[in-house]
Amino acid sequence: MKKKTFTCGFDAALAVVGGKWKMLILWALHSDGPLRFGELRRAVDGIGERVLINQLKEMEASQLVHREEYHQVPPKVEYSLTEFGASLLDALMPLGTWGSANMERIVSLAASEPASDS
């Protein structure tokens, strides 16, 4: 992560968890415990292999995720939440609760948006 001056707490938090996939990866690791790469890819619906690899590298560098290598044949690697990652997920839980409570409204708003050209 690049050194940066943040304007507020939201800015700092978004620097760690920004993007579509990181919150879903955090949730999967929280819900299912330590997961191997393939298990994690199946748990996060719609994520591509290359994107998952990059997100996990960023999350490991940000100390949200721990990567454990087991030296065996065949090689085994598991990903799990760190204490720091779990604390971030705890902070995000109210957002998930809000999303669940407002899901129908959000879906109807998305359905009524005009199609974009991008």
Tab-separated table of C-alpha atoms in Angstrom:
chain	number	residue	atom	x	y	z
A	1	MET	CA	0.000	0.000	0.000
A	2	LYS	CA	1.304	3.445	-0.897
A	3	LYS	CA	2.054	5.880	1.900
A	4	LYS	CA	-0.628	8.520	1.870
A	5	THR	CA	-2.185	11.235	3.956
A	6	PHE	CA	-5.843	10.560	4.613
A	7	THR	CA	-8.499	13.231	4.949
A	8	CYS	CA	-10.733	11.196	7.273
A	9	GLY	CA	-11.360	7.709	8.631
A	10	PHE	CA	-13.515	6.732	5.651
A	11	ASP	CA	-10.638	7.594	3.330
A	12	ALA	CA	-8.238	5.412	5.346
A	13	ALA	CA	-10.698	2.498	5.530
A	14	LEU	CA	-11.415	2.630	1.788
A	15	ALA	CA	-7.686	2.486	1.073
A	16	VAL	CA	-7.654	-0.940	2.754
A	17	VAL	CA	-10.994	-2.368	1.624
A	18	GLY	CA	-11.698	-0.501	-1.614
A	19	GLY	CA	-13.152	-2.373	-4.545
A	20	LYS	CA	-15.975	-4.793	-5.093
A	21	TRP	CA	-14.362	-8.031	-3.974
A	22	LYS	CA	-12.487	-7.465	-0.727
A	23	MET	CA	-15.557	-7.253	1.482
A	24	LEU	CA	-16.916	-10.441	-0.089
A	25	ILE	CA	-13.587	-12.208	0.477
A	26	LEU	CA	-13.578	-11.059	4.112
A	27	TRP	CA	-17.134	-12.349	4.526
A	28	ALA	CA	-16.313	-15.735	2.972
A	29	LEU	CA	-13.295	-16.203	5.234
A	30	HIS	CA	-15.385	-15.188	8.236
A	31	SER	CA	-18.305	-17.472	7.356
A	32	ASP	CA	-16.385	-20.546	6.259
A	33	GLY	CA	-13.134	-20.253	8.203
A	34	PRO	CA	-9.745	-20.866	6.583
A	35	LEU	CA	-10.145	-21.702	2.896
A	36	ARG	CA	-7.948	-22.979	0.119
A	37	PHE	CA	-7.785	-20.905	-3.060
A	38	GLY	CA	-10.311	-23.018	-4.994
A	39	GLU	CA	-12.739	-23.060	-2.071
A	40	LEU	CA	-12.462	-19.301	-1.754
A	41	ARG	CA	-13.056	-18.826	-5.474
A	42	ARG	CA	-16.243	-20.908	-5.249
A	43	ALA	CA	-17.360	-19.015	-2.129
A	44	VAL	CA	-17.036	-15.611	-3.836
A	45	ASP	CA	-19.475	-15.942	-6.716
A	46	GLY	CA	-18.377	-14.298	-9.954
A	47	ILE	CA	-14.756	-13.523	-9.107
A	48	GLY	CA	-12.124	-14.466	-11.676
A	49	GLU	CA	-8.944	-16.336	-10.812
A	50	ARG	CA	-6.586	-13.462	-11.676
A	51	VAL	CA	-8.709	-10.941	-9.742
A	52	LEU	CA	-8.812	-13.219	-6.687
A	53	ILE	CA	-5.036	-13.673	-6.809
A	54	ASN	CA	-4.495	-9.896	-6.937
A	55	GLN	CA	-7.035	-9.163	-4.213
A	56	LEU	CA	-5.502	-11.770	-1.895
A	57	LYS	CA	-2.010	-10.346	-2.467
A	58	GLU	CA	-3.261	-6.840	-1.636
A	59	MET	CA	-5.145	-8.097	1.410
A	60	GLU	CA	-2.094	-10.003	2.628
A	61	ALA	CA	0.050	-6.864	2.196
A	62	SER	CA	-2.597	-4.898	4.154
A	63	GLN	CA	-2.496	-7.564	6.887
A	64	LEU	CA	-6.196	-8.415	6.483
A	65	VAL	CA	-5.533	-11.993	5.387
A	66	HIS	CA	-2.994	-14.574	6.447
A	67	ARG	CA	-1.594	-17.010	3.863
A	68	GLU	CA	-0.447	-20.316	5.345
A	69	GLU	CA	1.680	-22.630	3.201
A	70	TYR	CA	1.801	-26.301	4.121
A	71	HIS	CA	4.898	-28.025	2.752
A	72	GLN	CA	3.395	-31.280	1.587
A	73	VAL	CA	2.638	-33.101	-1.641
A	74	PRO	CA	0.510	-31.852	-3.241
A	75	PRO	CA	1.238	-28.302	-1.983
A	76	LYS	CA	-1.489	-26.771	0.164
A	77	VAL	CA	-2.159	-23.085	0.878
A	78	GLU	CA	-4.935	-21.753	3.115
A	79	TYR	CA	-6.160	-18.215	3.615
A	80	SER	CA	-7.656	-16.961	6.864
A	81	LEU	CA	-8.635	-13.679	8.457
A	82	THR	CA	-6.125	-11.932	10.658
A	83	GLU	CA	-7.247	-10.176	13.818
A	84	PHE	CA	-6.941	-6.907	11.867
A	85	GLY	CA	-9.136	-8.318	9.071
A	86	ALA	CA	-11.718	-9.550	11.573
A	87	SER	CA	-11.824	-6.099	13.190
A	88	LEU	CA	-12.468	-4.539	9.773
A	89	LEU	CA	-15.247	-7.027	9.108
A	90	ASP	CA	-16.777	-6.156	12.502
A	91	ALA	CA	-16.800	-2.508	11.422
A	92	LEU	CA	-18.426	-3.425	8.076
A	93	MET	CA	-21.175	-5.619	9.573
A	94	PRO	CA	-23.588	-2.683	10.099
A	95	LEU	CA	-23.207	-1.856	6.395
A	96	GLY	CA	-24.142	-5.448	5.524
A	97	THR	CA	-27.128	-5.260	7.863
A	98	TRP	CA	-28.249	-2.034	6.191
A	99	GLY	CA	-27.838	-3.653	2.757
A	100	SER	CA	-29.925	-6.666	3.793
A	101	ALA	CA	-32.663	-4.460	5.257
A	102	ASN	CA	-32.804	-2.362	2.081
A	103	MET	CA	-32.096	-5.020	-0.550
A	104	GLU	CA	-35.517	-4.891	-2.234
A	105	ARG	CA	-35.328	-1.121	-2.546
A	106	ILE	CA	-31.766	-1.267	-3.887
A	107	VAL	CA	-32.752	-3.915	-6.444
A	108	SER	CA	-35.733	-1.863	-7.607
A	109	LEU	CA	-33.576	1.260	-7.892
A	110	ALA	CA	-30.989	-0.623	-9.935
A	111	ALA	CA	-33.739	-2.024	-12.190
A	112	SER	CA	-35.138	1.447	-12.850
A	113	GLU	CA	-31.765	3.018	-13.768
A	114	PRO	CA	-31.276	3.792	-17.449
A	115	ALA	CA	-28.669	1.611	-19.145
A	116	SER	CA	-25.230	3.223	-19.301
A	117	ASP	CA	-22.969	3.191	-22.347
A	118	SER	CA	-19.845	2.247	-20.369
